[in-house]
Short mmCIF file of C-alpha atoms in Angstrom, two decimals:
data_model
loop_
_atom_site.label_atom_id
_atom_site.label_comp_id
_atom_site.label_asym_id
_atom_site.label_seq_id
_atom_site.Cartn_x
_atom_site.Cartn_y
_atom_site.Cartn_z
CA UNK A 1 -10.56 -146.86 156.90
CA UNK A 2 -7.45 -147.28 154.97
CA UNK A 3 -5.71 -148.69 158.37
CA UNK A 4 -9.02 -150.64 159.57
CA UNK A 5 -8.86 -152.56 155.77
CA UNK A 6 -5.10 -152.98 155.37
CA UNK A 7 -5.08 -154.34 159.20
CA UNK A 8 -8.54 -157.04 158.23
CA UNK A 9 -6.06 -157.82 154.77
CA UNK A 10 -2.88 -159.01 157.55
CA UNK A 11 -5.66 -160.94 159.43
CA UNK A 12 -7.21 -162.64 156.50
CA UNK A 13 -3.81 -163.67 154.95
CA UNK A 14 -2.70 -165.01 158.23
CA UNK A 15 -5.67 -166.30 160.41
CA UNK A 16 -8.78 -166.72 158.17
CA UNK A 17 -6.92 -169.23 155.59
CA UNK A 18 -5.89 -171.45 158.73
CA UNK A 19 -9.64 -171.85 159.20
CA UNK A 20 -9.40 -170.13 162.59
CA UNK A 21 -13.17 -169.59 164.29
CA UNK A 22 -14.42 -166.28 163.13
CA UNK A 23 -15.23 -165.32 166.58
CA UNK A 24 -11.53 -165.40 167.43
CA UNK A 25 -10.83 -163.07 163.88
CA UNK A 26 -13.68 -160.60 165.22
CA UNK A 27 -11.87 -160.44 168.60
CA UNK A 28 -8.47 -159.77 167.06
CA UNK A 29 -9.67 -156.94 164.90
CA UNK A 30 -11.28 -155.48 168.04
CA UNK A 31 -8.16 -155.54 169.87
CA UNK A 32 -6.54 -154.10 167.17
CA UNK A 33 -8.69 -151.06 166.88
CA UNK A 34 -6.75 -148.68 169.86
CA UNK A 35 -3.82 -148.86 167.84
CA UNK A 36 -5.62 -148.07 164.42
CA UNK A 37 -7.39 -145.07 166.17
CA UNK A 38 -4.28 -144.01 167.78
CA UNK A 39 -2.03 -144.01 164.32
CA UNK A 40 -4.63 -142.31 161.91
CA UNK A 41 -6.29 -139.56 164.23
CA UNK A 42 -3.32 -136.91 163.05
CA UNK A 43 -3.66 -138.18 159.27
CA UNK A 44 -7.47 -137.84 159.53
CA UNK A 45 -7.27 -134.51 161.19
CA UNK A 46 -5.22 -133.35 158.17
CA UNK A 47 -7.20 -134.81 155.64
CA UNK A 48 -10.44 -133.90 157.52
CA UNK A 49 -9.49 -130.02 157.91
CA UNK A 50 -8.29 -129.65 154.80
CA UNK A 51 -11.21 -130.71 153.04
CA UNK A 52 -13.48 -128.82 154.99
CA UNK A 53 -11.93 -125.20 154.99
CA UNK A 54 -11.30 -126.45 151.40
CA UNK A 55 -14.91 -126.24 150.73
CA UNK A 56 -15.07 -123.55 152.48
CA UNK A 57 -12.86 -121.92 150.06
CA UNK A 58 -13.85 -122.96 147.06
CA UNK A 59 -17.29 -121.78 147.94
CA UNK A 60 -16.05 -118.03 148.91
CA UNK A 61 -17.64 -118.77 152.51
CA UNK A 62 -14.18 -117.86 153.63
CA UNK A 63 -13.97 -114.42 151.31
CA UNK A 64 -17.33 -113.41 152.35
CA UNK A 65 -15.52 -114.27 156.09
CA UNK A 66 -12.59 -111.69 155.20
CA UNK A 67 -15.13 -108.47 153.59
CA UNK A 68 -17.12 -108.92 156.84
CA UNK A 69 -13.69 -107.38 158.77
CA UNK A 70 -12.59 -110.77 160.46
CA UNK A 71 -9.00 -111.77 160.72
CA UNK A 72 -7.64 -115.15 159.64
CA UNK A 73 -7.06 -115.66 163.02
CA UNK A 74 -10.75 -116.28 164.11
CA UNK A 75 -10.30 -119.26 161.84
CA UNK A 76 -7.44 -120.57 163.70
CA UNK A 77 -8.64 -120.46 166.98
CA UNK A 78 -11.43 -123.05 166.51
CA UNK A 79 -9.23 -125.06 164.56
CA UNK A 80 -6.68 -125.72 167.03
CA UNK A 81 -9.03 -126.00 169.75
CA UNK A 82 -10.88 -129.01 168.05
CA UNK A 83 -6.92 -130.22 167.13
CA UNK A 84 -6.54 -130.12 170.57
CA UNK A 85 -9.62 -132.04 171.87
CA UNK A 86 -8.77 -134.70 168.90
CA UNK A 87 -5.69 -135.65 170.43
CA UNK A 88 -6.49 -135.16 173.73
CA UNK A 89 -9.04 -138.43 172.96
CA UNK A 90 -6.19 -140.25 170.92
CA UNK A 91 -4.01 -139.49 173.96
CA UNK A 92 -6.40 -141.88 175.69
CA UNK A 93 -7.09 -144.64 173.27
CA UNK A 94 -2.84 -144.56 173.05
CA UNK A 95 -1.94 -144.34 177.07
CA UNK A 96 -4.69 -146.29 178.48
CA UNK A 97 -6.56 -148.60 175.39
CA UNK A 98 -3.67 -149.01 173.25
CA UNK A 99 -2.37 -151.13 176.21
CA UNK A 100 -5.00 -152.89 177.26
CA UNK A 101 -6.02 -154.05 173.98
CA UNK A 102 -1.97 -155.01 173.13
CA UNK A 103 -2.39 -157.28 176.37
CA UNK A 104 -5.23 -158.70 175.25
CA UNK A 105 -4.59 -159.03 171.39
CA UNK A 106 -1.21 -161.13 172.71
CA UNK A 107 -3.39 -163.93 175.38
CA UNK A 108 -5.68 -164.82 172.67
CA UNK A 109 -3.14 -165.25 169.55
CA UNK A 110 -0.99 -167.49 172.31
CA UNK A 111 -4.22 -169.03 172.69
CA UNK A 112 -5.01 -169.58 168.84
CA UNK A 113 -1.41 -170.86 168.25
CA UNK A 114 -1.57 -173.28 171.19
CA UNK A 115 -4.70 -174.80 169.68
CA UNK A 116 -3.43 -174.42 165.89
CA UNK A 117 0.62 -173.76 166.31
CA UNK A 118 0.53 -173.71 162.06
CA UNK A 119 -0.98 -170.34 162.25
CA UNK A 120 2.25 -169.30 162.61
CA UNK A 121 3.94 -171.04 159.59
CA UNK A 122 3.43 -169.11 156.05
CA UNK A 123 4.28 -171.55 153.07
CA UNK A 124 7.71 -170.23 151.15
CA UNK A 125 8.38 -167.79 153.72
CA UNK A 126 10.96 -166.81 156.48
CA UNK A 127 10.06 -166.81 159.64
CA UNK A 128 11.62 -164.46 162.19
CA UNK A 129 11.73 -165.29 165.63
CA UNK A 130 13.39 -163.97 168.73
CA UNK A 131 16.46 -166.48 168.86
CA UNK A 132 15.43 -168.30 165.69
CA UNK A 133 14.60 -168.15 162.10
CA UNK A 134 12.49 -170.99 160.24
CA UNK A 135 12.75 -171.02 156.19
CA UNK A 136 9.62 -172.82 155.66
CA UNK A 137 8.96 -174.74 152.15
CA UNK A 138 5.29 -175.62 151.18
CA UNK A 139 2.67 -175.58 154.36
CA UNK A 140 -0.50 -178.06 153.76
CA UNK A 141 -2.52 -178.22 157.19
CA UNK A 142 -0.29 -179.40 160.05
CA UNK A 143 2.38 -180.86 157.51
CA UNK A 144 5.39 -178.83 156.29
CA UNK A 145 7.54 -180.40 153.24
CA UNK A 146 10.44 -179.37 154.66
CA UNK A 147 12.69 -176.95 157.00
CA UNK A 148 15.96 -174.87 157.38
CA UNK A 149 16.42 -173.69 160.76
CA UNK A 150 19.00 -171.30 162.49
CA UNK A 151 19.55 -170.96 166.15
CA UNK A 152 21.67 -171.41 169.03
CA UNK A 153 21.68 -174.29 171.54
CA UNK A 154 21.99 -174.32 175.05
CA UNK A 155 25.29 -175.14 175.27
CA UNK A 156 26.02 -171.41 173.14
CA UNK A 157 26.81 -173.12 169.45
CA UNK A 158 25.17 -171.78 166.44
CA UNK A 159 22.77 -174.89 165.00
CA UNK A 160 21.91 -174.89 161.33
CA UNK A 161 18.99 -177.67 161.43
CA UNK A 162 18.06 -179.26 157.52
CA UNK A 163 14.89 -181.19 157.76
CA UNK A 164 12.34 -183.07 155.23
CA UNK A 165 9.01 -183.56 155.80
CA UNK A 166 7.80 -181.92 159.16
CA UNK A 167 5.03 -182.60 161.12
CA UNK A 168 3.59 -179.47 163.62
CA UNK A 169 1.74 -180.49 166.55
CA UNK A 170 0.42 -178.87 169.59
CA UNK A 171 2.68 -179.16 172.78
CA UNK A 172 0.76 -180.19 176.05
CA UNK A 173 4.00 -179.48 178.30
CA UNK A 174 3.76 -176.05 179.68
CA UNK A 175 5.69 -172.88 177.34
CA UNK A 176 5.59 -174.82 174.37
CA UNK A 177 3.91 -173.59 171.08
CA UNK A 178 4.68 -175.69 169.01
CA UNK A 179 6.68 -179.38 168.52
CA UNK A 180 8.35 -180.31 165.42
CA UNK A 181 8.45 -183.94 164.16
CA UNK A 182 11.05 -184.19 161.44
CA UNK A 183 11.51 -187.02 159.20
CA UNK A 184 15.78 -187.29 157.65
CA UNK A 185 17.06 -184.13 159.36
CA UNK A 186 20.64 -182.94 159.45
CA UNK A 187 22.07 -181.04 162.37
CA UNK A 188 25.71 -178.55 162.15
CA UNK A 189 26.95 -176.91 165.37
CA UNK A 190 29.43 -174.12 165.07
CA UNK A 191 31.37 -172.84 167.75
CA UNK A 192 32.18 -168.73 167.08
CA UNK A 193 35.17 -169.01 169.32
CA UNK A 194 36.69 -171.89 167.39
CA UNK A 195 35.70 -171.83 163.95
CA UNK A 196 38.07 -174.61 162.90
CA UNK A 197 35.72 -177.46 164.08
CA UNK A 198 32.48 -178.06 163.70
CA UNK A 199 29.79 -181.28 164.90
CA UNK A 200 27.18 -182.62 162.45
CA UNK A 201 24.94 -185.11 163.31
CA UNK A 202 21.70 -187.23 160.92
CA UNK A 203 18.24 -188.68 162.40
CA UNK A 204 15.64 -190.58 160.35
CA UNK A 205 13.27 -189.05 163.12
CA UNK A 206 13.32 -185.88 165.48
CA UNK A 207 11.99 -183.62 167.88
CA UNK A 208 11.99 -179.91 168.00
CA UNK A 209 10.18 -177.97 170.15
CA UNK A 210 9.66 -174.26 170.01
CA UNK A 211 8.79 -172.31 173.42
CA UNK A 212 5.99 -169.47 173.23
CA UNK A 213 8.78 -167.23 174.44
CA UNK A 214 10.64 -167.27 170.81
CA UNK A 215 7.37 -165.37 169.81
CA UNK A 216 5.72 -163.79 171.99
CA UNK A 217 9.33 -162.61 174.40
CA UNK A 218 9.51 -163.25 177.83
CA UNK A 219 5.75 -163.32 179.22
CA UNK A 220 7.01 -162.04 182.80
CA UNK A 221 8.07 -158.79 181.55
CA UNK A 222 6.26 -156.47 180.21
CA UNK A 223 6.99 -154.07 176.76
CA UNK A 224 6.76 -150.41 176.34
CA UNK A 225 3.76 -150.82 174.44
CA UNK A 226 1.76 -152.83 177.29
CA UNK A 227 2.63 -150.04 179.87
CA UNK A 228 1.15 -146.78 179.92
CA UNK A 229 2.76 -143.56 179.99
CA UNK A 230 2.68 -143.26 183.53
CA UNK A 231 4.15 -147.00 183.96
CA UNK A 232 6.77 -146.56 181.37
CA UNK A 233 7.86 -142.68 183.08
CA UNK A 234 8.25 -144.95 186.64
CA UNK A 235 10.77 -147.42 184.55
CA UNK A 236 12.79 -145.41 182.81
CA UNK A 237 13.80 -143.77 186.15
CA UNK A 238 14.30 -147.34 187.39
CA UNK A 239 16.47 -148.42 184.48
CA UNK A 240 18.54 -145.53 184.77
CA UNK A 241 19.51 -146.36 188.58
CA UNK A 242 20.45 -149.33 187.45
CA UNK A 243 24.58 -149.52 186.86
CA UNK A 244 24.54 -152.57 184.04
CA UNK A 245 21.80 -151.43 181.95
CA UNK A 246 22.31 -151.11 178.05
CA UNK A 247 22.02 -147.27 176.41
CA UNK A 248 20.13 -148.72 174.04
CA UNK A 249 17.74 -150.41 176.08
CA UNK A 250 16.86 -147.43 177.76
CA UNK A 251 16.84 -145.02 174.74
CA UNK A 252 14.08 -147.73 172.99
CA UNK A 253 12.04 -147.01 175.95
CA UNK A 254 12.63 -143.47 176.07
CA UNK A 255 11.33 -143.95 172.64
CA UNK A 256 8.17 -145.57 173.22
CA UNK A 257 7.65 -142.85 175.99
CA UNK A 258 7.75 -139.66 173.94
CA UNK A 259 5.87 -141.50 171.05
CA UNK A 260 2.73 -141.89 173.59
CA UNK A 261 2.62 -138.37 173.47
CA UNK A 262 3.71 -137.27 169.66
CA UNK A 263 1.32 -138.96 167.85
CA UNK A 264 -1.78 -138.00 169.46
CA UNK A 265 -0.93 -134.65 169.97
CA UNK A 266 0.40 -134.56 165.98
CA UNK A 267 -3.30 -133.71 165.71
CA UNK A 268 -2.88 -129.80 166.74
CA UNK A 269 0.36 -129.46 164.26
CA UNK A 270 -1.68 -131.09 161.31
CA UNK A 271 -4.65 -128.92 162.13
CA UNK A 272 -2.58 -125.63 162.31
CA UNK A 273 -1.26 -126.72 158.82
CA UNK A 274 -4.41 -127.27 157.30
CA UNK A 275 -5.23 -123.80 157.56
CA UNK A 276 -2.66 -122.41 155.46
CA UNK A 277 -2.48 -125.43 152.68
CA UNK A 278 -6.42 -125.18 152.35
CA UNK A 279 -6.59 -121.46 151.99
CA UNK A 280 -3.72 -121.22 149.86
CA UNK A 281 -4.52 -123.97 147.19
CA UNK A 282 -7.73 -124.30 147.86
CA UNK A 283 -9.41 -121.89 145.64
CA UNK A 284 -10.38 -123.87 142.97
CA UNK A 285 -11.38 -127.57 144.04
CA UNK A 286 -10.96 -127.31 147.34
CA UNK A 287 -12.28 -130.49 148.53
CA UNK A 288 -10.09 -132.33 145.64
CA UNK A 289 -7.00 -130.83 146.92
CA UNK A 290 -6.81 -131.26 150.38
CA UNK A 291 -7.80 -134.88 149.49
CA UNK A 292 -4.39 -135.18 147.34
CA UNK A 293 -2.52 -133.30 149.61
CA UNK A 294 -3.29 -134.81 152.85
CA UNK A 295 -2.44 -138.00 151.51
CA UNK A 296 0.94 -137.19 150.23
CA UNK A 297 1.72 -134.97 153.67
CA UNK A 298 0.56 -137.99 155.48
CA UNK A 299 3.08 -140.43 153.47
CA UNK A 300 5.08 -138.32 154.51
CA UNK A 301 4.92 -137.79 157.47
CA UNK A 302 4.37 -141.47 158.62
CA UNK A 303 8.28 -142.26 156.35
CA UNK A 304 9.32 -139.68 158.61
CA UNK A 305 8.28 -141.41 161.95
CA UNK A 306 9.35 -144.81 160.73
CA UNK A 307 12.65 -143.95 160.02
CA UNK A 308 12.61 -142.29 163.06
CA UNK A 309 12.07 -145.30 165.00
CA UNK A 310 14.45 -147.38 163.19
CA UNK A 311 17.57 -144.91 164.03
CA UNK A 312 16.40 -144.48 167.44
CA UNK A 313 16.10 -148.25 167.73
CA UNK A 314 19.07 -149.45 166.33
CA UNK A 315 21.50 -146.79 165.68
CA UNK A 316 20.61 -144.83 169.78
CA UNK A 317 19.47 -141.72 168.16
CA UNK A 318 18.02 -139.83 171.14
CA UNK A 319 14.51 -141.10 171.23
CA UNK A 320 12.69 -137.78 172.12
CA UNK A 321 14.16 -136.13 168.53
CA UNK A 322 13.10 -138.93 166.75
CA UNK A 323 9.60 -139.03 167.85
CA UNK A 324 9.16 -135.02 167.83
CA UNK A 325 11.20 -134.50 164.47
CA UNK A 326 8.32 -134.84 161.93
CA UNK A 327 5.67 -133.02 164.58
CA UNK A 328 7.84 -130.16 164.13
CA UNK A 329 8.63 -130.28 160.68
CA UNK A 330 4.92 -130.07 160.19
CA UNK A 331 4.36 -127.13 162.83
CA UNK A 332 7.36 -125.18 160.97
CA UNK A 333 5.54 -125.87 157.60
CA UNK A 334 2.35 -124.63 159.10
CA UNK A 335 3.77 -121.62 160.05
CA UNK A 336 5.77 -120.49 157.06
CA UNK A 337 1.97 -121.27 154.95
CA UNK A 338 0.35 -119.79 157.29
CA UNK A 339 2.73 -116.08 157.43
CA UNK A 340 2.48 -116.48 153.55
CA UNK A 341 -1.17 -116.81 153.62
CA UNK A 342 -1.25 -113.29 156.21
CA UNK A 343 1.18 -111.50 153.92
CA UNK A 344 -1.07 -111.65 151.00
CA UNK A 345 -4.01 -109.72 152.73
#
């Protein structure tokens, strides 16, 4: 739920206030639901186990368990089996849904911003692109009150374009979002190589378009996250045939290949430490505390695999550490609660 809500809150900030049909919102929120499913299984496998053998606990269900002669390990054996067939079913939303639904999320916001390019524009914002950043002043409808915009030009300079008031239109010529109609802009093109000179041009009235491709990437080839495991295994092995291609490159798919699999399958790590942290702490208000410490585990847990991605993505940190990493720092936590919790027997 606490995905599902923040990912409706990104949706209604950006979509619903540009008075885009609902039907197209409801769609988007569909699509976005693999991915949602995918991310929280482990965190609600935690949070879900801990509660319940919480209860369990703080009810002496467990104690009466114990006097009847059984070992703590006829506990664990259900529990990781039901960890297992959790993210053996979040292994399929993520390899085979998560996908699909990217695929389709991507054709119908190309779709919205073709029919309503200002979807994309946020008033007093910065606007990230692939080759291009927009700093975008006040945004009322289709009109913007003015524009700063770095990128480079065909011809390799760096272009630093001040505009006033803006006009954003929808492009009919094929791989165009958007077109911007400027009123009093100023142009400045910097050659790197020769930093001594410079070219700087005015115009009562422009023309800029933007191509789909600054948003959305280059349609024709696919990203790690539209391929499933299978598809992305077949590429790697292609890249790495391949003489010219970048180390990073490869290691960001690499990345995306072993997170298919560590996220799902974080489910049977969380589930294994539930069973410790719930039948250490959870004596007294069981339920309570695996609430409270699910959450903070999960924290976490997800800092870990976000940093993980970020030094695997830009700094070429082997991409099968950084995706394992926090799975194992919650398996090794697991099993130093769970000897503790056998030692006191």
């Amino acid at each position: 739920m606490v995905f599902f809500v923040n990912q409706i809150l990104l949706l209604a900030e950006s979509i619903l206030k540009k008075r885009v049909p609902l039907k197209y919102v409801i769609q988007l929120i569909t699509y976005c639901l693999p991915a949602i499913i995918a991310q929280s299984s482990p965190f609600a496998t935690l949070v879900g186990f801990l509660m319940c053998l919480g209860r369990m606990m703080s009810d002496n269900e467990i104690l009466i368990f114990r006097a009847s002669g059984q070992s703590y390990h006829m506990v664990v054996k259900p529990v990781l089996v039901l960890g297992l067939a959790i993210s053996i079913g979040s292994f399929f939303v993520n390899d085979y849904l998560l996908p699909l639904s990217t695929i389709k999320y991507n054709d119908l916001y190309r779709k919205i911003l073709t029919s309503n390019p200002a979807v994309e524009l946020q008033s007093n914002s910065i606007k990230r692109m692939n080759n291009t950043i927009l700093v975008i002043g006040d945004v009322k409808g289709t009109e913007v009150s003015d524009l700063v915009i770095f990128d480079r030009g065909d011809d390799g300079k760096d272009r630093i374009i001040v505009s006033g008031p803006a006009d954003v239109t929808t492009s009919k010529e094929e791989g165009v979002l958007m077109s911007l109609s400027m009123d009093d802009s100023v142009v400045s093109f910097f050659d790197r190589d020769n930093k001594n000179t410079y070219d700087f041009l005015e115009s009562a009235h422009s023309k800029l378009n933007l191509f789909d491709s600054e948003v959305f990437g280059n349609s024709t080839v696919t990203s790690p996250r539209e391929m499933t495991s299978f598809d992305l295994g077949k590429e790697i092995k292609l890249m790495k045939s391949e003489e010219n291609i970048r180390e990073r490159t490869l290691n960001v798919y690499r990345m995306e290949f072993h997170k298919k699999f560590s996220i799902p399958f974080g489910s049977i790590f969380f589930a294994f430490l539930a069973v410790g942290l719930a039948f250490l702490f959870g004596k007294h208000n069981g339920t309570t505390i695996g609430l409270i410490l699910g959450i903070v585990i999960c924290v976490l847990y997800w800092a870990m695999m976000i940093m993980g991605q970020i030094f695997s993505s830009r700094n070429g940190v082997d991409g099968f550490w950084m995706m394992w990493l926090p799975n194992l720092v919650i398996g090794l936590g697991g099993t130093v609660f769970y000897l503790i919790l056998v030692r006191k027997k």
